[in-house]
GROMACS .gro file of C-alpha atoms in nm:
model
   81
    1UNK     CA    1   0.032  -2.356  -2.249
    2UNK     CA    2  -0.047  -2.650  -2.002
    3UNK     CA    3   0.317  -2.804  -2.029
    4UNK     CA    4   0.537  -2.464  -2.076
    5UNK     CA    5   0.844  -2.479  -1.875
    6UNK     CA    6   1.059  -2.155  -2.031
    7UNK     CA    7   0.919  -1.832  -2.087
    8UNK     CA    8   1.122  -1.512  -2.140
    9UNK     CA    9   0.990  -1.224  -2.263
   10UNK     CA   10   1.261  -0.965  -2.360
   11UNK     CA   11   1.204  -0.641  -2.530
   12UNK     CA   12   1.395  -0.500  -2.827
   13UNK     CA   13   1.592  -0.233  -2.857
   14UNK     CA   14   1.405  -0.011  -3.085
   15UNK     CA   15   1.252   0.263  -2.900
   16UNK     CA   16   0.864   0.251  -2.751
   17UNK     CA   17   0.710  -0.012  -2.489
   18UNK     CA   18   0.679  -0.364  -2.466
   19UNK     CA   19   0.359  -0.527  -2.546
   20UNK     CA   20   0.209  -0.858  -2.502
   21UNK     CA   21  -0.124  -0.970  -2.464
   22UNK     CA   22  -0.194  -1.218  -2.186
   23UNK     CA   23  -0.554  -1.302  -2.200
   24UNK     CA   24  -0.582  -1.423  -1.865
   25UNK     CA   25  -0.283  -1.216  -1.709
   26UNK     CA   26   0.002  -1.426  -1.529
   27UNK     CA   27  -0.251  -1.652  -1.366
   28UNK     CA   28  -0.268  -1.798  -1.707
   29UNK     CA   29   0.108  -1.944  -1.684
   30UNK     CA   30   0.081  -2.297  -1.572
   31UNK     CA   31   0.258  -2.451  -1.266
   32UNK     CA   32   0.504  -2.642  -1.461
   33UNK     CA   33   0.706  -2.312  -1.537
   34UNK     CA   34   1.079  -2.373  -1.436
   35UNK     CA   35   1.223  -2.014  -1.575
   36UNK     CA   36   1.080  -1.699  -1.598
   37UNK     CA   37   1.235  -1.400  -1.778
   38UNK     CA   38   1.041  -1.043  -1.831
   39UNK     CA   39   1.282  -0.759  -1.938
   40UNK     CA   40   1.152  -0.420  -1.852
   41UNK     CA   41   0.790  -0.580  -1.684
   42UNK     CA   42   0.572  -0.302  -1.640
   43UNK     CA   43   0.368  -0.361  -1.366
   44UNK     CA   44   0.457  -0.222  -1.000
   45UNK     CA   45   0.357  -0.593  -0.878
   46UNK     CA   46   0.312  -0.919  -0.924
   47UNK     CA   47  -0.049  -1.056  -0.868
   48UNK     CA   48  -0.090  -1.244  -0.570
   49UNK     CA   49  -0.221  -1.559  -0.717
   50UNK     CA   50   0.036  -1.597  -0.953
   51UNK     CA   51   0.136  -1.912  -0.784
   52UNK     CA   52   0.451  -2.086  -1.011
   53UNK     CA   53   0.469  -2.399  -0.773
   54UNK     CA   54   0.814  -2.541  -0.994
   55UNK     CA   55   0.973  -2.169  -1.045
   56UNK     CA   56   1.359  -2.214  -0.998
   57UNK     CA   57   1.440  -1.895  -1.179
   58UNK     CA   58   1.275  -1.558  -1.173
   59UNK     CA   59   1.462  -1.265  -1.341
   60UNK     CA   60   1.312  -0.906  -1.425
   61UNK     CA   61   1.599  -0.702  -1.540
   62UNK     CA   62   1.508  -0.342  -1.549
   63UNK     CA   63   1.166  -0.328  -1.444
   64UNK     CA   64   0.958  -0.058  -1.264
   65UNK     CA   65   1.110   0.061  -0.943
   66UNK     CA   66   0.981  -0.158  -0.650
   67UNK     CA   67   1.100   0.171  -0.399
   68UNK     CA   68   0.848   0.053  -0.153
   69UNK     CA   69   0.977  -0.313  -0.116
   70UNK     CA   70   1.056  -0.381   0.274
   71UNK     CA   71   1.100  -0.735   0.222
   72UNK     CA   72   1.148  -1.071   0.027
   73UNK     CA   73   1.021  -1.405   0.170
   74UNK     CA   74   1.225  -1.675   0.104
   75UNK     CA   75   1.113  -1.916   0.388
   76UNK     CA   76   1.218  -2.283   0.342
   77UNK     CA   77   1.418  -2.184   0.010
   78UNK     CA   78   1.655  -2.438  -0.036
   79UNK     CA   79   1.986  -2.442  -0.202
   80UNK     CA   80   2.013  -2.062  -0.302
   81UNK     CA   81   2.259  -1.941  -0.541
   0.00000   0.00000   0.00000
């Protein structure tokens, strides 16, 4: 996956969890990833070297509750829609 630039992962709407199997977990996903799309991601976090250096999108619609969040970083982000 050396060159992938989309990824969206989206779950149905039958009934039951998502599941995908990422070998290496998100620190798999290359660098050149420009959009990122997880419906319903099940983890709590994200891991902290899962570093997507060309990211202009992130969406995670419906995912676990992040009811401890105090912040969001967005130093030096540019052009913000």
């Amino acid at each position: 996956m050396t060159s992938l630039r989309f990824l969206k992962i989206y779950k149905s709407s039958s009934v039951g969890e998502c599941k995908i199997n990422l070998s290496q977990g998100l620190e798999s996903l290359p660098e050149s990833l420009v959009y990122f799309y997880w419906h319903e991601h099940p983890l709590k976090c994200l891991p902290s070297n899962f570093t997507p250096e060309n990211l202009v999108e992130l969406s995670m619609p419906q995912s676990q509750n992040l009811a401890k969040l105090k912040g969001i970083n967005l130093s030096y982000s540019e052009q913000l829609i």
